[in-house]
Tab-separated table of C-alpha atoms in Angstrom:
chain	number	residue	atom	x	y	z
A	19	UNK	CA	99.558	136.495	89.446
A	20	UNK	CA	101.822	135.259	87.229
A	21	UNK	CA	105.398	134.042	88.230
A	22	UNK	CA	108.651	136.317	85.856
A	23	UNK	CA	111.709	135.305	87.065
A	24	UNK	CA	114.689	137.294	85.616
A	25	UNK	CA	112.271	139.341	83.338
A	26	UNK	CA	114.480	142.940	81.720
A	27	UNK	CA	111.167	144.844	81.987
A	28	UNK	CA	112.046	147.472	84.696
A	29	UNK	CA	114.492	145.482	87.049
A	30	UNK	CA	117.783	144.192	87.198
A	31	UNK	CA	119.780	141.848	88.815
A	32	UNK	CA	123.626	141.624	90.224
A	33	UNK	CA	125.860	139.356	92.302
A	34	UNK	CA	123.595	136.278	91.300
A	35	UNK	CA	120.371	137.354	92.663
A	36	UNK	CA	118.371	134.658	90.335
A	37	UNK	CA	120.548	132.045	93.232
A	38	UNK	CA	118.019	133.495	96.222
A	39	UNK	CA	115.949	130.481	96.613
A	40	UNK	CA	112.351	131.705	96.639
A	41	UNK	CA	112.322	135.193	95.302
A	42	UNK	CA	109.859	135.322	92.397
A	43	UNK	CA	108.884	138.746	90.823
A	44	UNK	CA	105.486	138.649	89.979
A	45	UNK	CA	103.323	140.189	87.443
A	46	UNK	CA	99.663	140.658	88.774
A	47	UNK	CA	96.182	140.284	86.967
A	48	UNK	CA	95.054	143.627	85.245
A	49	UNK	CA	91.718	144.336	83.865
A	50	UNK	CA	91.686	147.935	81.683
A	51	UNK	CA	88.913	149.739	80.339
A	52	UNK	CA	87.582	153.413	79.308
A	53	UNK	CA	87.080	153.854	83.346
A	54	UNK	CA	90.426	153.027	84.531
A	55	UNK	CA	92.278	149.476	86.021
A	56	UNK	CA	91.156	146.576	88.091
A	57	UNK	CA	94.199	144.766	89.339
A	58	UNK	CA	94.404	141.470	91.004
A	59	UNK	CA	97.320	141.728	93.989
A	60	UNK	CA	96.952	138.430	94.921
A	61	UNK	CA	94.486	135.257	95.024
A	62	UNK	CA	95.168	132.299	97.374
A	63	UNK	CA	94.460	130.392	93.627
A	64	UNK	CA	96.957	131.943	91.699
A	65	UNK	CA	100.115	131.811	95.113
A	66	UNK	CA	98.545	128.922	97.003
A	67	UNK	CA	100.622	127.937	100.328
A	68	UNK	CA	100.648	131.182	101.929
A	69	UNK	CA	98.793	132.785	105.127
A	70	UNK	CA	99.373	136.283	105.245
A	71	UNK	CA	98.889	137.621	108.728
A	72	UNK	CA	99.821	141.297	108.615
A	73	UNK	CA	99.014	143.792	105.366
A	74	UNK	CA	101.285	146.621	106.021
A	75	UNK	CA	101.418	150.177	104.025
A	76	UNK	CA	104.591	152.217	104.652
A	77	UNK	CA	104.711	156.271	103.300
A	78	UNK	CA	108.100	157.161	102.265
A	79	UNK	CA	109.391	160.816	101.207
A	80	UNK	CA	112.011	160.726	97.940
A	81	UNK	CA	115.528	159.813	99.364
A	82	UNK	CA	113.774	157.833	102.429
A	83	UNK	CA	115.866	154.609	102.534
A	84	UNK	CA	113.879	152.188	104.806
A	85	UNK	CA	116.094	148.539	105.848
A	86	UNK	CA	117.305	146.189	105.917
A	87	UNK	CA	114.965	144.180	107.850
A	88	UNK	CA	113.829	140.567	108.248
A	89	UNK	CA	112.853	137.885	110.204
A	90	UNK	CA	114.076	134.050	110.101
A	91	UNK	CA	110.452	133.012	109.953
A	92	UNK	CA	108.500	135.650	108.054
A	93	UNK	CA	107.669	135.571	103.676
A	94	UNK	CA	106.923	138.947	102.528
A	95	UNK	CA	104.707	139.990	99.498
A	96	UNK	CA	105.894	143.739	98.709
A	97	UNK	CA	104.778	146.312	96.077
A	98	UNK	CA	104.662	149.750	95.390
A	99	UNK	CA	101.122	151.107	95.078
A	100	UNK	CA	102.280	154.564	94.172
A	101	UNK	CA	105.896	155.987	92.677
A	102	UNK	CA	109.032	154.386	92.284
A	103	UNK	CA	111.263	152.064	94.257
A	104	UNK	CA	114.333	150.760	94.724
A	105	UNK	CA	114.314	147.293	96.173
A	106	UNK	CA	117.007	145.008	97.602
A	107	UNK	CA	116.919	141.670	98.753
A	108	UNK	CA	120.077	140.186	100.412
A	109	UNK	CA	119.904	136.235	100.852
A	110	UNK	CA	119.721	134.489	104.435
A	111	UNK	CA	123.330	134.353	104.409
A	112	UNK	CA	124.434	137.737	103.447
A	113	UNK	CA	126.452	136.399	100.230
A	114	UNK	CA	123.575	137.246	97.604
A	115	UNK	CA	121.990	141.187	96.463
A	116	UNK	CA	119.216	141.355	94.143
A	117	UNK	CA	118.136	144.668	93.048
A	118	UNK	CA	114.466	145.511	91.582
A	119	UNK	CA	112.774	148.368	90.671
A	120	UNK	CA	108.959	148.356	91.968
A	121	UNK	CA	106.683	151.179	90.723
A	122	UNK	CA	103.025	152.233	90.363
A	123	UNK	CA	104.077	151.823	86.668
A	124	UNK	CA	105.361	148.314	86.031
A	125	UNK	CA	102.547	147.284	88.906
A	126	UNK	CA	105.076	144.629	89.831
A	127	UNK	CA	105.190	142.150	93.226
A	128	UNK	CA	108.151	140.618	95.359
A	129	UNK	CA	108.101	137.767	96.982
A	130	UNK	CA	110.322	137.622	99.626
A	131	UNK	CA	111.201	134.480	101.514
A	132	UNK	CA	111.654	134.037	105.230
A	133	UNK	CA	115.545	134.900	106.461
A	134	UNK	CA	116.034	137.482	103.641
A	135	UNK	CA	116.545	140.826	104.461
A	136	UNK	CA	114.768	143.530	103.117
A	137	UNK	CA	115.224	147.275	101.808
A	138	UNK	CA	113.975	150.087	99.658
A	139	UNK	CA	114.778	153.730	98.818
A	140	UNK	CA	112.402	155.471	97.677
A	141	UNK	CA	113.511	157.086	94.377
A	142	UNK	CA	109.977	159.526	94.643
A	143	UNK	CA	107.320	159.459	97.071
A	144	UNK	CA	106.403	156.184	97.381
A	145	UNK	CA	103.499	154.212	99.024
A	146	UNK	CA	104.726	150.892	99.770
A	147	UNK	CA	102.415	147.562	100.887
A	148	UNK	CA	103.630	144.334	102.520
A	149	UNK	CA	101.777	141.694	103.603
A	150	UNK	CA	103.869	139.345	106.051
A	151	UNK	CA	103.091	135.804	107.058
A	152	UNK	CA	103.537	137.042	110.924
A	153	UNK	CA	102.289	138.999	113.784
A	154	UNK	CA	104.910	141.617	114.535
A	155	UNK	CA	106.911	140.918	117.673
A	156	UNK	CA	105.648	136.434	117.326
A	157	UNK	CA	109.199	136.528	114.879
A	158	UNK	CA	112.540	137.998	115.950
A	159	UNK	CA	113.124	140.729	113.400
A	160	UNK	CA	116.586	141.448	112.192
A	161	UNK	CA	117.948	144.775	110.856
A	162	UNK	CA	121.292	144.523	109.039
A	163	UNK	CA	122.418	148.297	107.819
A	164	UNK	CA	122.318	149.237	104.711
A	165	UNK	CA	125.564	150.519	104.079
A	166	UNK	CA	127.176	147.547	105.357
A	167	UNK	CA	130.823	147.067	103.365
A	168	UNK	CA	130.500	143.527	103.238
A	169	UNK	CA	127.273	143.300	101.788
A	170	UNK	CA	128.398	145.796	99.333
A	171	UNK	CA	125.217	147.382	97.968
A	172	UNK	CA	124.508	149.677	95.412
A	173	UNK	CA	122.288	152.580	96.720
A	174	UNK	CA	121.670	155.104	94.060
A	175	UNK	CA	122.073	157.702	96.682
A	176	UNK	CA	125.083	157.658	99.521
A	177	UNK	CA	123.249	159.997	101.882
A	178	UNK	CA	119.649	158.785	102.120
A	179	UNK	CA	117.148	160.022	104.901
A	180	UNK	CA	117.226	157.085	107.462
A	181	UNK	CA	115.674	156.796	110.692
A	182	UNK	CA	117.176	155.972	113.973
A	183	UNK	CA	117.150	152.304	113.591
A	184	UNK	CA	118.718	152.108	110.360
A	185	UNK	CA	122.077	154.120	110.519
């Protein structure tokens, strides 16, 4: 993996989102050939420093908007193995949105550091992977909502599917 930070190729960025100490986009390995694509998610040699203790893959329906979650103590490494999402990260302090566009296209990665919070809408079916640097339940997880005036997000749709937990 190889670190982009504020790379035009597919994402974007408002409200200072290159200011959230520790997110770094990154672009993985590929290896192409007449019998398809090898790809490298991640290598403790290329993104040394990090355990990952959970690998998590969430299926989302078009218009599913899953988040904002988080944890004080948990990094996240998200993708999107299949279709196209719409990612926000909001900083530790709730003054920062970055917006990213994740897709089985671009092949991107997030890095998301502990104390961020954490959503996506799924702008087609999407299959979405995380690994986390915690057991569920050993951090207290946080869910702030997504349509939350002060945080003042951009959602490209202002009546997504949501479950319980996140209206």
């Amino acid at each position: 993996l190889t670190c982009r930070k504020n790379s035009g190729i597919g994402i974007f960025f408002m409200g200072g989102a290159d200011l959230i100490t520790g997110v770094r986009l990154l672009e993985p390995v590929r290896f192409e050939d007449l019998r398809g694509e090898f790809i490298e998610t991640w290598s403790e040699l290329t993104l040394p420093g990090f355990s990952w203790r959970r690998d998590n893959i969430s299926v989302s329906h078009r218009r599913v908007l899953r988040g904002i979650h988080g944890a004080p103590n948990t990094v996240k490494l998200v993708s999107c193995i299949m279709g196209k999402a719409y990612v926000v990260v909001v900083s530790p302090d709730r003054s920062t949105v970055a917006y990213f566009i994740l897709s089985d296209r671009n092949r991107l990665r997030l890095l998301v550091p502990a104390g961020c919070g954490l959503g996506y809408y799924a702008l087609t079916d999407v299959v979405y992977s995380y690994k986390q640097s915690t057991h569920y339940g050993e951090d207290e997880e946080f869910t702030w909502k997504w349509n939350d005036p002060a945080l003042a997000i951009r959602w490209p749709d202002a009546d997504p599917i949501l479950s319980e937990r996140d209206r």
